[in-house]
mmCIF file of C-alpha atoms in Angstrom:
data_model
loop_
_atom_site.group_PDB
_atom_site.id
_atom_site.type_symbol
_atom_site.label_atom_id
_atom_site.label_comp_id
_atom_site.label_asym_id
_atom_site.label_seq_id
_atom_site.Cartn_x
_atom_site.Cartn_y
_atom_site.Cartn_z
ATOM 1 C CA PRO A 13 -11.924 0.131 -60.721
ATOM 2 C CA ALA A 14 -9.658 -0.738 -63.797
ATOM 3 C CA PRO A 15 -6.111 -2.009 -62.651
ATOM 4 C CA HIS A 16 -4.329 0.745 -64.414
ATOM 5 C CA LYS A 17 -6.134 3.224 -62.458
ATOM 6 C CA ILE A 18 -4.460 4.586 -59.669
ATOM 7 C CA PRO A 19 -6.916 6.169 -56.841
ATOM 8 C CA PRO A 20 -6.658 9.760 -56.849
ATOM 9 C CA ARG A 21 -6.524 10.077 -52.832
ATOM 10 C CA ARG A 22 -3.244 7.703 -53.372
ATOM 11 C CA ARG A 23 -2.022 9.418 -56.235
ATOM 12 C CA ALA A 24 -2.349 12.853 -54.130
ATOM 13 C CA ALA A 25 -0.851 11.545 -51.469
ATOM 14 C CA ALA A 26 2.080 10.060 -53.275
ATOM 15 C CA TYR A 27 2.953 13.523 -54.572
ATOM 16 C CA ALA A 28 2.249 15.598 -51.566
ATOM 17 C CA GLN A 29 4.702 18.082 -50.424
ATOM 18 C CA PRO A 30 5.752 18.838 -47.236
ATOM 19 C CA PRO A 31 4.009 21.342 -45.556
ATOM 20 C CA GLU A 32 5.709 24.761 -44.211
ATOM 21 C CA GLN A 33 7.264 23.645 -40.856
ATOM 22 C CA SER A 34 10.142 24.863 -38.694
ATOM 23 C CA GLY A 35 12.212 23.490 -36.152
ATOM 24 C CA PRO A 36 14.911 20.503 -36.476
ATOM 25 C CA LEU A 37 12.211 18.652 -38.219
ATOM 26 C CA ALA A 38 12.308 21.041 -41.405
ATOM 27 C CA THR A 39 15.771 20.635 -42.112
ATOM 28 C CA ALA A 40 16.736 17.293 -40.511
ATOM 29 C CA THR A 41 18.463 14.537 -42.663
ATOM 30 C CA VAL A 42 18.895 10.866 -40.860
ATOM 31 C CA GLU A 43 21.289 8.430 -42.896
ATOM 32 C CA GLY A 44 20.130 10.033 -45.951
ATOM 33 C CA TYR A 45 16.646 10.415 -45.598
ATOM 34 C CA HIS A 46 14.998 13.954 -45.349
ATOM 35 C CA SER A 47 11.951 15.840 -46.312
ATOM 36 C CA PHE A 48 10.195 14.543 -43.295
ATOM 37 C CA VAL A 49 6.355 14.712 -43.015
ATOM 38 C CA PRO A 50 4.269 13.570 -40.269
ATOM 39 C CA LEU A 51 1.620 10.771 -40.910
ATOM 40 C CA ASP A 52 -1.798 11.305 -40.070
ATOM 41 C CA VAL A 53 -2.524 7.909 -38.912
ATOM 42 C CA PRO A 54 -3.194 6.367 -35.535
ATOM 43 C CA ASP A 55 0.167 5.294 -33.894
ATOM 44 C CA ALA A 56 0.143 1.545 -34.258
ATOM 45 C CA SER A 57 2.766 0.862 -31.722
ATOM 46 C CA ARG A 58 0.705 1.480 -28.580
ATOM 47 C CA ARG A 59 -0.585 -2.064 -28.704
ATOM 48 C CA SER A 60 2.971 -3.328 -28.605
ATOM 49 C CA ARG A 61 3.831 -0.619 -25.980
ATOM 50 C CA THR A 62 6.565 0.751 -28.378
ATOM 51 C CA PRO A 63 5.855 4.813 -28.797
ATOM 52 C CA SER A 64 7.148 5.884 -31.839
ATOM 53 C CA PHE A 65 7.152 9.033 -34.228
ATOM 54 C CA LEU A 66 6.154 7.773 -37.958
ATOM 55 C CA CYS A 67 6.933 10.098 -41.057
ATOM 56 C CA LYS A 68 7.225 9.883 -44.429
ATOM 57 C CA ALA A 69 10.727 10.891 -45.798
ATOM 58 C CA THR A 70 12.488 10.716 -48.884
ATOM 59 C CA SER A 71 15.722 8.524 -49.606
ATOM 60 C CA SER A 72 18.746 10.699 -50.795
ATOM 61 C CA VAL A 73 19.975 7.419 -52.460
ATOM 62 C CA ASP A 74 17.094 6.645 -55.017
ATOM 63 C CA GLY A 75 14.806 9.748 -54.361
ATOM 64 C CA GLU A 76 11.761 7.223 -53.189
ATOM 65 C CA ALA A 77 9.572 7.905 -50.440
ATOM 66 C CA TYR A 78 9.511 5.693 -47.472
ATOM 67 C CA SER A 79 7.805 5.170 -43.960
ATOM 68 C CA LEU A 80 10.355 6.075 -41.363
ATOM 69 C CA ARG A 81 9.701 4.935 -37.477
ATOM 70 C CA ARG A 82 11.760 6.876 -34.860
ATOM 71 C CA LEU A 83 11.454 4.408 -31.566
ATOM 72 C CA ASP A 84 11.189 6.911 -28.298
ATOM 73 C CA GLY A 85 13.529 5.949 -25.811
ATOM 74 C CA PRO A 86 17.191 4.841 -25.662
ATOM 75 C CA PRO A 87 18.610 3.212 -28.828
ATOM 76 C CA VAL A 88 18.029 -0.391 -29.274
ATOM 77 C CA PRO A 89 21.181 -2.947 -28.343
ATOM 78 C CA PRO A 90 22.994 -4.573 -31.243
ATOM 79 C CA GLU A 91 21.964 -8.048 -30.914
ATOM 80 C CA PRO A 92 18.302 -7.585 -31.007
ATOM 81 C CA LEU A 93 18.332 -4.939 -34.171
ATOM 82 C CA ALA A 94 20.549 -7.531 -35.996
ATOM 83 C CA ALA A 95 17.539 -10.033 -35.193
ATOM 84 C CA ALA A 96 15.147 -7.443 -36.424
ATOM 85 C CA LEU A 97 17.245 -6.934 -39.730
ATOM 86 C CA ALA A 98 16.676 -10.623 -40.525
ATOM 87 C CA TRP A 99 13.081 -9.353 -41.539
ATOM 88 C CA ARG A 100 14.526 -7.595 -44.634
ATOM 89 C CA SER A 101 15.124 -10.814 -46.448
ATOM 90 C CA LEU A 102 11.347 -12.075 -45.740
ATOM 91 C CA ARG A 103 9.178 -10.595 -48.722
ATOM 92 C CA HIS A 104 5.630 -11.183 -49.180
ATOM 93 C CA PRO A 105 2.686 -9.598 -50.778
ATOM 94 C CA SER A 106 0.934 -9.252 -47.487
ATOM 95 C CA LEU A 107 3.735 -7.831 -45.545
ATOM 96 C CA VAL A 108 4.929 -4.248 -45.813
ATOM 97 C CA ALA A 109 8.644 -4.936 -46.348
ATOM 98 C CA LEU A 110 11.533 -3.901 -43.991
ATOM 99 C CA VAL A 111 14.075 -1.821 -45.826
ATOM 100 C CA ASP A 112 16.526 -1.027 -42.945
ATOM 101 C CA ALA A 113 16.909 -0.328 -39.461
ATOM 102 C CA PHE A 114 19.841 1.560 -38.031
ATOM 103 C CA THR A 115 20.464 4.015 -35.011
ATOM 104 C CA ALA A 116 21.266 7.729 -35.654
ATOM 105 C CA THR A 117 20.713 10.989 -34.292
ATOM 106 C CA GLY A 118 17.233 13.070 -35.271
ATOM 107 C CA PRO A 119 14.447 14.883 -34.187
ATOM 108 C CA ALA A 120 11.772 13.495 -32.424
ATOM 109 C CA ALA A 121 8.062 14.380 -32.623
ATOM 110 C CA ASP A 122 8.376 17.238 -30.178
ATOM 111 C CA GLY A 123 11.804 18.531 -31.717
ATOM 112 C CA ARG A 124 13.996 17.351 -29.470
ATOM 113 C CA VAL A 125 16.963 15.655 -31.101
ATOM 114 C CA GLY A 126 18.910 12.857 -29.713
ATOM 115 C CA ARG A 127 20.127 9.323 -30.910
ATOM 116 C CA ALA A 128 17.190 6.776 -31.403
ATOM 117 C CA THR A 129 16.482 3.537 -33.579
ATOM 118 C CA TYR A 130 14.990 3.813 -36.853
ATOM 119 C CA PHE A 131 12.880 1.524 -38.799
ATOM 120 C CA VAL A 132 12.266 2.131 -42.846
ATOM 121 C CA HIS A 133 9.432 0.365 -44.673
ATOM 122 C CA GLU A 134 7.606 0.776 -47.862
ATOM 123 C CA LEU A 135 5.288 3.542 -47.977
ATOM 124 C CA PHE A 136 1.827 2.924 -49.169
ATOM 125 C CA PRO A 137 0.296 6.526 -49.539
ATOM 126 C CA ALA A 138 -3.082 6.822 -48.145
ATOM 127 C CA ALA A 139 -2.873 3.756 -46.319
ATOM 128 C CA ILE A 140 -5.433 3.237 -43.347
ATOM 129 C CA SER A 141 -5.253 0.835 -40.542
ATOM 130 C CA LEU A 142 -8.125 -1.700 -40.327
ATOM 131 C CA GLU A 143 -8.648 -0.430 -36.435
ATOM 132 C CA ARG A 144 -9.481 3.277 -38.284
ATOM 133 C CA ALA A 145 -11.359 1.646 -40.961
ATOM 134 C CA TYR A 146 -13.799 -0.862 -38.752
ATOM 135 C CA PHE A 147 -13.761 0.786 -35.372
ATOM 136 C CA GLY A 148 -13.180 4.659 -36.241
ATOM 137 C CA THR A 149 -10.914 6.735 -33.939
ATOM 138 C CA PRO A 150 -12.244 7.882 -30.252
ATOM 139 C CA GLY A 151 -12.991 11.389 -29.361
ATOM 140 C CA SER A 152 -11.309 13.289 -27.053
ATOM 141 C CA ALA A 153 -11.326 16.911 -25.641
ATOM 142 C CA GLY A 154 -11.645 19.080 -28.756
ATOM 143 C CA ASN A 155 -11.649 16.003 -30.949
ATOM 144 C CA PRO A 156 -15.059 14.423 -32.077
ATOM 145 C CA GLY A 157 -13.204 11.488 -33.571
ATOM 146 C CA THR A 158 -14.149 9.613 -36.484
ATOM 147 C CA PRO A 159 -16.985 7.014 -37.142
ATOM 148 C CA PRO A 160 -15.957 3.744 -38.865
ATOM 149 C CA SER A 161 -15.446 3.907 -42.656
ATOM 150 C CA MET A 162 -16.434 0.290 -43.372
ATOM 151 C CA THR A 163 -18.715 -2.473 -42.767
ATOM 152 C CA PRO A 164 -18.091 -6.143 -42.153
ATOM 153 C CA THR A 165 -19.084 -8.481 -44.767
ATOM 154 C CA GLU A 166 -18.535 -12.135 -45.568
ATOM 155 C CA ASP A 167 -16.525 -11.129 -48.419
ATOM 156 C CA GLY A 168 -14.948 -8.613 -46.833
ATOM 157 C CA LEU A 169 -13.809 -10.750 -43.833
ATOM 158 C CA TRP A 170 -12.223 -13.304 -46.428
ATOM 159 C CA ASP A 171 -10.648 -10.471 -47.897
ATOM 160 C CA ILE A 172 -8.719 -9.848 -44.529
ATOM 161 C CA ALA A 173 -8.361 -13.541 -43.372
ATOM 162 C CA LEU A 174 -6.787 -15.087 -46.285
ATOM 163 C CA PRO A 175 -4.083 -12.586 -46.935
ATOM 164 C CA LEU A 176 -3.137 -12.701 -43.667
ATOM 165 C CA LEU A 177 -3.017 -16.126 -43.163
ATOM 166 C CA SER A 178 -0.912 -16.564 -46.354
ATOM 167 C CA ALA A 179 1.432 -14.110 -44.518
ATOM 168 C CA ILE A 180 1.729 -16.096 -41.512
ATOM 169 C CA HIS A 181 2.099 -19.497 -43.264
ATOM 170 C CA ALA A 182 5.321 -17.571 -45.078
ATOM 171 C CA VAL A 183 6.678 -16.428 -41.831
ATOM 172 C CA HIS A 184 6.103 -19.445 -39.863
ATOM 173 C CA SER A 185 7.805 -21.462 -42.719
ATOM 174 C CA ALA A 186 10.721 -19.585 -42.551
ATOM 175 C CA GLY A 187 11.148 -20.180 -38.782
ATOM 176 C CA ALA A 188 9.701 -16.851 -37.426
ATOM 177 C CA ALA A 189 6.715 -15.209 -35.690
ATOM 178 C CA LEU A 190 5.162 -11.918 -36.349
ATOM 179 C CA ARG A 191 3.575 -11.115 -32.861
ATOM 180 C CA ILE A 192 1.961 -8.039 -34.240
ATOM 181 C CA VAL A 193 -1.306 -9.476 -35.729
ATOM 182 C CA ASP A 194 -3.885 -6.553 -34.558
ATOM 183 C CA PRO A 195 -6.227 -4.254 -36.074
ATOM 184 C CA ALA A 196 -3.549 -1.371 -35.230
ATOM 185 C CA HIS A 197 -0.846 -3.033 -37.533
ATOM 186 C CA VAL A 198 -2.976 -4.563 -40.533
ATOM 187 C CA LEU A 199 -3.172 -1.447 -43.088
ATOM 188 C CA PHE A 200 -5.736 -1.297 -45.988
ATOM 189 C CA THR A 201 -3.302 -0.056 -48.891
ATOM 190 C CA ASP A 202 -6.324 -0.601 -51.258
ATOM 191 C CA PRO A 203 -9.831 -1.249 -50.778
ATOM 192 C CA HIS A 204 -9.725 -5.114 -50.974
ATOM 193 C CA THR A 205 -5.906 -5.285 -50.192
ATOM 194 C CA VAL A 206 -4.410 -5.987 -46.809
ATOM 195 C CA ARG A 207 -0.730 -5.778 -45.282
ATOM 196 C CA LEU A 208 0.757 -6.336 -42.003
ATOM 197 C CA SER A 209 2.960 -3.234 -41.007
ATOM 198 C CA SER A 210 5.552 -2.525 -38.986
ATOM 199 C CA ILE A 211 7.311 -5.744 -39.045
ATOM 200 C CA GLY A 212 10.839 -6.532 -37.119
ATOM 201 C CA VAL A 213 9.784 -3.577 -34.642
ATOM 202 C CA LEU A 214 8.630 -5.737 -32.084
ATOM 203 C CA ASP A 215 11.720 -8.029 -32.328
ATOM 204 C CA ALA A 216 13.949 -4.811 -31.575
ATOM 205 C CA ALA A 217 12.032 -2.805 -29.098
ATOM 206 C CA ARG A 218 10.473 -6.162 -27.205
ATOM 207 C CA PRO A 219 12.699 -9.267 -27.715
ATOM 208 C CA GLU A 220 10.917 -12.185 -26.511
ATOM 209 C CA ARG A 221 13.452 -14.537 -24.796
ATOM 210 C CA ASN A 222 10.936 -16.699 -22.428
ATOM 211 C CA LEU A 223 8.614 -18.297 -24.650
ATOM 212 C CA PRO A 224 9.648 -21.045 -27.382
ATOM 213 C CA LEU A 225 8.822 -20.321 -31.305
ATOM 214 C CA PRO A 226 6.154 -22.636 -31.367
ATOM 215 C CA ALA A 227 4.333 -20.809 -28.573
ATOM 216 C CA LEU A 228 4.982 -17.495 -30.603
ATOM 217 C CA GLN A 229 3.338 -18.922 -33.718
ATOM 218 C CA SER A 230 0.132 -20.276 -32.094
ATOM 219 C CA GLU A 231 -0.210 -16.901 -30.591
ATOM 220 C CA ASP A 232 -0.118 -15.449 -34.120
ATOM 221 C CA LEU A 233 -2.991 -17.703 -35.000
ATOM 222 C CA GLN A 234 -4.636 -16.888 -31.758
ATOM 223 C CA ALA A 235 -4.599 -12.978 -32.526
ATOM 224 C CA LEU A 236 -5.864 -13.568 -36.067
ATOM 225 C CA GLY A 237 -8.502 -15.384 -34.517
ATOM 226 C CA ARG A 238 -9.431 -12.505 -32.200
ATOM 227 C CA LEU A 239 -9.009 -9.883 -35.132
ATOM 228 C CA LEU A 240 -11.524 -11.391 -37.195
ATOM 229 C CA VAL A 241 -13.813 -11.915 -34.370
ATOM 230 C CA SER A 242 -13.871 -8.319 -33.688
ATOM 231 C CA VAL A 243 -13.921 -7.313 -37.360
ATOM 232 C CA ALA A 244 -16.896 -9.443 -37.620
ATOM 233 C CA CYS A 245 -19.106 -7.880 -34.597
ATOM 234 C CA GLN A 246 -17.277 -4.560 -35.524
ATOM 235 C CA ASN A 247 -16.326 -4.095 -31.562
ATOM 236 C CA ALA A 248 -13.274 -3.810 -30.604
ATOM 237 C CA GLY A 249 -13.783 -5.793 -27.570
ATOM 238 C CA ALA A 250 -15.408 -8.433 -29.111
ATOM 239 C CA ALA A 251 -13.108 -10.871 -28.675
ATOM 240 C CA ALA A 252 -12.015 -10.252 -24.907
ATOM 241 C CA PRO A 253 -12.298 -13.532 -22.836
ATOM 242 C CA THR A 254 -15.605 -11.945 -21.081
ATOM 243 C CA SER A 255 -16.800 -11.568 -24.608
ATOM 244 C CA LEU A 256 -15.736 -14.178 -26.745
ATOM 245 C CA ARG A 257 -18.179 -16.912 -26.254
ATOM 246 C CA ARG A 258 -21.057 -14.181 -27.057
ATOM 247 C CA SER A 259 -19.280 -12.739 -30.049
ATOM 248 C CA LEU A 260 -18.760 -16.356 -31.601
ATOM 249 C CA SER A 261 -22.335 -17.069 -31.193
ATOM 250 C CA PHE A 262 -23.165 -13.808 -32.993
ATOM 251 C CA VAL A 263 -20.741 -15.290 -35.777
ATOM 252 C CA HIS A 264 -22.065 -18.452 -36.252
ATOM 253 C CA ALA A 265 -25.699 -17.152 -36.818
ATOM 254 C CA SER A 266 -24.502 -14.002 -39.537
ATOM 255 C CA TYR A 267 -21.600 -15.600 -41.174
ATOM 256 C CA SER A 268 -20.673 -18.533 -43.253
ATOM 257 C CA ALA A 269 -19.852 -22.233 -41.653
ATOM 258 C CA ASP A 270 -16.469 -21.830 -43.370
ATOM 259 C CA LEU A 271 -15.508 -18.674 -41.352
ATOM 260 C CA SER A 272 -16.789 -20.406 -38.246
ATOM 261 C CA ARG A 273 -14.674 -23.309 -38.578
ATOM 262 C CA LEU A 274 -11.490 -21.453 -39.282
ATOM 263 C CA LEU A 275 -12.408 -19.563 -36.307
ATOM 264 C CA MET A 276 -12.770 -22.019 -33.868
ATOM 265 C CA LEU A 277 -9.646 -23.487 -35.507
ATOM 266 C CA LEU A 278 -7.888 -20.214 -34.886
ATOM 267 C CA LEU A 279 -8.992 -19.729 -31.283
ATOM 268 C CA SER A 280 -8.403 -23.482 -30.171
ATOM 269 C CA PRO A 281 -6.318 -23.565 -26.960
ATOM 270 C CA PRO A 282 -2.528 -24.551 -28.391
ATOM 271 C CA GLU A 283 -2.480 -27.408 -25.586
ATOM 272 C CA ALA A 284 -6.098 -28.833 -26.814
ATOM 273 C CA ALA A 285 -5.496 -28.854 -30.457
ATOM 274 C CA HIS A 286 -2.047 -28.111 -31.427
ATOM 275 C CA ALA A 287 -3.470 -26.505 -34.510
ATOM 276 C CA SER A 288 -0.796 -24.890 -36.867
ATOM 277 C CA VAL A 289 -0.825 -22.778 -39.863
ATOM 278 C CA HIS A 290 -0.790 -25.637 -42.136
ATOM 279 C CA ASP A 291 -4.160 -26.914 -40.554
ATOM 280 C CA ALA A 292 -5.703 -23.412 -41.058
ATOM 281 C CA VAL A 293 -4.542 -23.153 -44.547
ATOM 282 C CA ALA A 294 -5.737 -26.714 -45.457
ATOM 283 C CA LEU A 295 -8.873 -25.614 -43.989
ATOM 284 C CA VAL A 296 -9.310 -23.068 -46.265
ATOM 285 C CA SER A 297 -7.734 -24.572 -49.344
ATOM 286 C CA GLY A 298 -10.736 -24.157 -51.268
ATOM 287 C CA ARG A 299 -11.116 -20.418 -50.871
ATOM 288 C CA LEU A 300 -7.585 -20.141 -51.572
ATOM 289 C CA MET A 301 -7.541 -21.691 -54.836
ATOM 290 C CA THR A 302 -10.570 -19.389 -55.818
ATOM 291 C CA ARG A 303 -8.309 -16.275 -54.774
ATOM 292 C CA LEU A 304 -5.744 -17.971 -56.801
ATOM 293 C CA ALA A 305 -7.847 -18.175 -59.952
ATOM 294 C CA GLN A 306 -8.824 -14.434 -59.047
ATOM 295 C CA GLY A 307 -5.022 -13.287 -58.884
ATOM 296 C CA VAL A 308 -4.412 -14.939 -62.138
ATOM 297 C CA GLY A 309 -6.886 -13.438 -64.105
ATOM 298 C CA TYR A 310 -5.774 -9.914 -62.398
ATOM 299 C CA ALA A 311 -2.316 -10.352 -63.205
ATOM 300 C CA ASP A 312 -3.496 -11.386 -67.056
ATOM 301 C CA ALA A 313 -5.329 -7.903 -66.868
ATOM 302 C CA LEU A 314 -2.452 -6.116 -65.410
ATOM 303 C CA ARG A 315 -0.042 -7.285 -68.096
ATOM 304 C CA THR A 316 -2.483 -6.291 -70.770
ATOM 305 C CA GLU A 317 -2.624 -2.856 -69.408
ATOM 306 C CA LEU A 318 1.501 -2.769 -68.965
ATOM 307 C CA SER A 319 1.543 -3.635 -72.673
ATOM 308 C CA LYS A 320 -0.504 -0.724 -73.363
ATOM 309 C CA GLU A 321 1.469 1.502 -71.607
ATOM 310 C CA GLN A 322 4.776 0.237 -73.023
ATOM 311 C CA GLU A 323 3.396 1.356 -76.319
ATOM 312 C CA ASN A 324 2.365 4.766 -74.958
ATOM 313 C CA GLY A 325 6.141 5.058 -73.946
ATOM 314 C CA ARG A 326 7.684 4.136 -76.986
ATOM 315 C CA LEU A 327 5.744 6.454 -78.833
ATOM 316 C CA LEU A 328 6.157 9.075 -76.632
ATOM 317 C CA ARG A 329 9.742 8.649 -76.855
ATOM 318 C CA LEU A 330 9.490 8.951 -80.995
ATOM 319 C CA VAL A 331 7.515 12.147 -80.427
ATOM 320 C CA LEU A 332 9.804 13.540 -78.034
ATOM 321 C CA LYS A 333 12.674 12.665 -79.959
ATOM 322 C CA LEU A 334 10.911 14.454 -83.338
ATOM 323 C CA GLY A 335 10.151 17.554 -81.439
ATOM 324 C CA LEU A 336 13.676 17.677 -80.269
ATOM 325 C CA ALA A 337 15.260 17.308 -83.931
ATOM 326 C CA THR A 338 12.728 20.172 -85.410
ATOM 327 C CA SER A 339 12.534 22.681 -82.379
ATOM 328 C CA ARG A 340 16.188 23.961 -82.853
ATOM 329 C CA PRO A 341 17.084 26.472 -85.140
ATOM 330 C CA SER A 342 21.124 26.132 -84.509
ATOM 331 C CA LEU A 343 23.668 24.134 -82.777
ATOM 332 C CA PRO A 344 26.880 25.695 -81.453
ATOM 333 C CA ALA A 345 28.846 24.098 -84.409
ATOM 334 C CA ASN A 346 26.047 24.359 -86.886
ATOM 335 C CA GLU A 347 24.466 27.435 -87.141
ATOM 336 C CA SER A 348 22.062 26.486 -89.935
ATOM 337 C CA TYR A 349 21.248 22.891 -88.391
ATOM 338 C CA GLY A 350 17.357 24.180 -88.524
ATOM 339 C CA ASP A 351 17.669 24.959 -92.101
ATOM 340 C CA HIS A 352 18.788 21.550 -93.332
ATOM 341 C CA PRO A 353 16.536 19.692 -96.021
ATOM 342 C CA ASP A 354 16.225 16.726 -93.082
ATOM 343 C CA ARG A 355 14.557 19.174 -90.689
ATOM 344 C CA TYR A 356 11.972 20.709 -93.391
ATOM 345 C CA LEU A 357 11.386 16.929 -94.290
ATOM 346 C CA LEU A 358 10.490 16.390 -90.189
ATOM 347 C CA ARG A 359 8.337 19.456 -89.881
ATOM 348 C CA LEU A 360 6.385 18.334 -92.935
ATOM 349 C CA PHE A 361 5.906 14.938 -91.388
ATOM 350 C CA GLN A 362 4.848 17.125 -88.207
ATOM 351 C CA ASP A 363 2.209 18.818 -90.348
ATOM 352 C CA LEU A 364 0.865 15.654 -91.608
ATOM 353 C CA LEU A 365 0.572 14.463 -87.647
ATOM 354 C CA TYR A 366 -0.859 17.495 -86.225
ATOM 355 C CA GLY A 367 -2.024 19.782 -88.960
ATOM 356 C CA SER A 368 -4.259 18.003 -91.570
ATOM 357 C CA SER A 369 -7.828 19.539 -92.179
ATOM 358 C CA ASP A 370 -10.890 18.700 -94.270
ATOM 359 C CA GLU A 371 -11.792 20.255 -97.790
ATOM 360 C CA GLU A 372 -13.351 23.125 -95.776
ATOM 361 C CA GLY A 373 -10.310 23.783 -93.929
ATOM 362 C CA ARG A 374 -11.759 22.375 -90.447
ATOM 363 C CA PRO A 375 -9.165 20.550 -87.976
ATOM 364 C CA LEU A 376 -8.743 16.631 -88.430
ATOM 365 C CA ILE A 377 -8.487 15.243 -85.066
ATOM 366 C CA SER A 378 -7.636 11.630 -85.509
ATOM 367 C CA PHE A 379 -5.663 9.924 -82.542
ATOM 368 C CA ALA A 380 -5.659 6.667 -84.613
ATOM 369 C CA GLN A 381 -4.335 8.200 -87.847
ATOM 370 C CA ALA A 382 -1.558 9.885 -85.752
ATOM 371 C CA VAL A 383 -0.760 6.557 -83.925
ATOM 372 C CA HIS A 384 -0.657 4.595 -87.083
ATOM 373 C CA ALA A 385 1.764 6.868 -88.769
ATOM 374 C CA LEU A 386 4.106 7.086 -85.883
ATOM 375 C CA ASN A 387 4.127 3.217 -85.449
ATOM 376 C CA LYS A 388 5.271 3.305 -89.276
ATOM 377 C CA LEU A 389 7.662 5.604 -88.174
ATOM 378 C CA ASP A 390 9.322 3.961 -85.765
ATOM 379 C CA LEU A 391 9.459 0.782 -87.818
ATOM 380 C CA GLY A 392 10.847 2.427 -90.875
ATOM 381 C CA HIS A 393 8.285 1.002 -92.557
ATOM 382 C CA ASP A 394 8.590 0.997 -96.677
ATOM 383 C CA GLY A 395 4.981 2.439 -97.008
ATOM 384 C CA ARG A 396 5.219 6.043 -98.476
ATOM 385 C CA ALA A 397 3.564 9.037 -96.881
ATOM 386 C CA LEU A 398 2.350 12.246 -99.036
ATOM 387 C CA LEU A 399 3.808 15.323 -97.180
ATOM 388 C CA THR A 400 2.466 18.745 -97.775
ATOM 389 C CA GLY A 401 3.694 21.978 -96.954
ATOM 390 C CA ARG A 402 1.301 24.237 -95.310
ATOM 391 C CA GLU A 403 3.265 27.611 -96.298
ATOM 392 C CA ASP A 404 4.841 26.894 -99.547
ATOM 393 C CA GLY A 405 2.568 24.123 -101.292
ATOM 394 C CA ALA A 406 5.313 22.093 -101.346
ATOM 395 C CA MET A 407 4.395 17.949 -102.108
ATOM 396 C CA VAL A 408 7.072 15.443 -101.182
ATOM 397 C CA LEU A 409 6.617 11.726 -101.289
ATOM 398 C CA VAL A 410 8.772 9.787 -99.065
ATOM 399 C CA SER A 411 9.207 6.601 -97.330
ATOM 400 C CA TYR A 412 9.003 6.059 -93.434
ATOM 401 C CA HIS A 413 12.194 3.978 -94.067
ATOM 402 C CA GLU A 414 13.650 7.217 -95.324
ATOM 403 C CA LEU A 415 11.932 9.366 -92.601
ATOM 404 C CA LYS A 416 13.016 7.119 -89.866
ATOM 405 C CA GLN A 417 16.696 7.919 -91.202
ATOM 406 C CA VAL A 418 16.458 11.603 -91.333
ATOM 407 C CA LEU A 419 15.109 11.428 -87.895
ATOM 408 C CA GLU A 420 17.820 9.122 -86.124
ATOM 409 C CA ARG A 421 20.305 11.097 -88.125
ATOM 410 C CA SER A 422 19.112 14.574 -86.852
ATOM 411 C CA PHE A 423 18.915 13.790 -83.432
ATOM 412 C CA GLY A 424 21.976 12.195 -83.283
ATOM 413 C CA GLU A 425 23.490 15.578 -84.200
ATOM 414 C CA ILE A 426 21.701 17.111 -81.518
ATOM 415 C CA ALA A 427 22.873 13.975 -79.246
ATOM 416 C CA ALA A 428 26.350 14.377 -79.922
ATOM 417 C CA ALA A 429 26.254 18.136 -79.618
ATOM 418 C CA ALA A 430 25.161 17.790 -76.003
ATOM 419 C CA GLU A 431 27.906 15.712 -75.296
ATOM 420 C CA GLN A 432 30.900 18.100 -76.363
#
């Protein structure tokens, strides 16, 4: 799809209103966050053994919606919470950014109110986990579950591997480890965009004090390798120790040699190869260069679309000013505001924009002509426009420079009246 078009499902989710609900959740406010809406996604915390309640909440500070996760159980002690907050300084396009983390009193999923630790992350409406996309959701009593919505392909696997490898590279270079690289924590925020979610949660809920950082970083690479094997086989258990050899044989036979070499590097025992994320990046550098070129091309397309939207916004402000200047018959300090010759000229210009007809009286619809006239008005061009009154038949030849002065003068009167 064109880069400027937001998928309808994501747009609808972004503007979704809270459903009718009762109980503490309906009226709760937690540290300035309100309008809680439970998110209909699988609980990604179960793999890290951190039961939690995930919802969308709106900030009273900036009015934006965020993902708010409430950890079940007692509040996190200050020291591990401070370690989790360090993730706020790490920004990467393949990480769902941590906005804040705090301890406060609020309702749980069952409505009980108590003190708990909350994590605030960026919200990506209508995102789905890689787990749900490739493995579906299991059924239960009264719930048939959902089938997978995606089928693994070579390109799809690289769409997952390269962004996650880039995120791991950024985290390891910053002297940290993710510890959350699994299908439940990887989100598809767009059809070809993946991001790691819940960063910082595990550092607070289950701080690792026994393993050194290199061991944790090595486990990140192992986890990425297991994730890719599971997706390639479309089997959540394909990377289990009892199945891994057979799964790798399937990958070697079904996918490219590049992918097989990457998996062998990622899954190599730490004591045998001492592989680091830098080795993995070097191995796929050719594909990364291709993605870099694609990213630059996509950024150019976005800038082109942004320039169009900037022009649209400029013309919209001009149309709004024109409408405000001509729609008021009076002002508190000027009862005859609407009858002034300045407003008459502006109404004639509006007739030129919206009321043109051909020789037989049929409406003329020309967006190009209207945009051309608005651009001249915005620039204060020296060119002239012939304005004709539909009611009195008056004809006025006036320059766009004069019309702009009239518009600014008329709008200035309204702005001054609004500030009184």
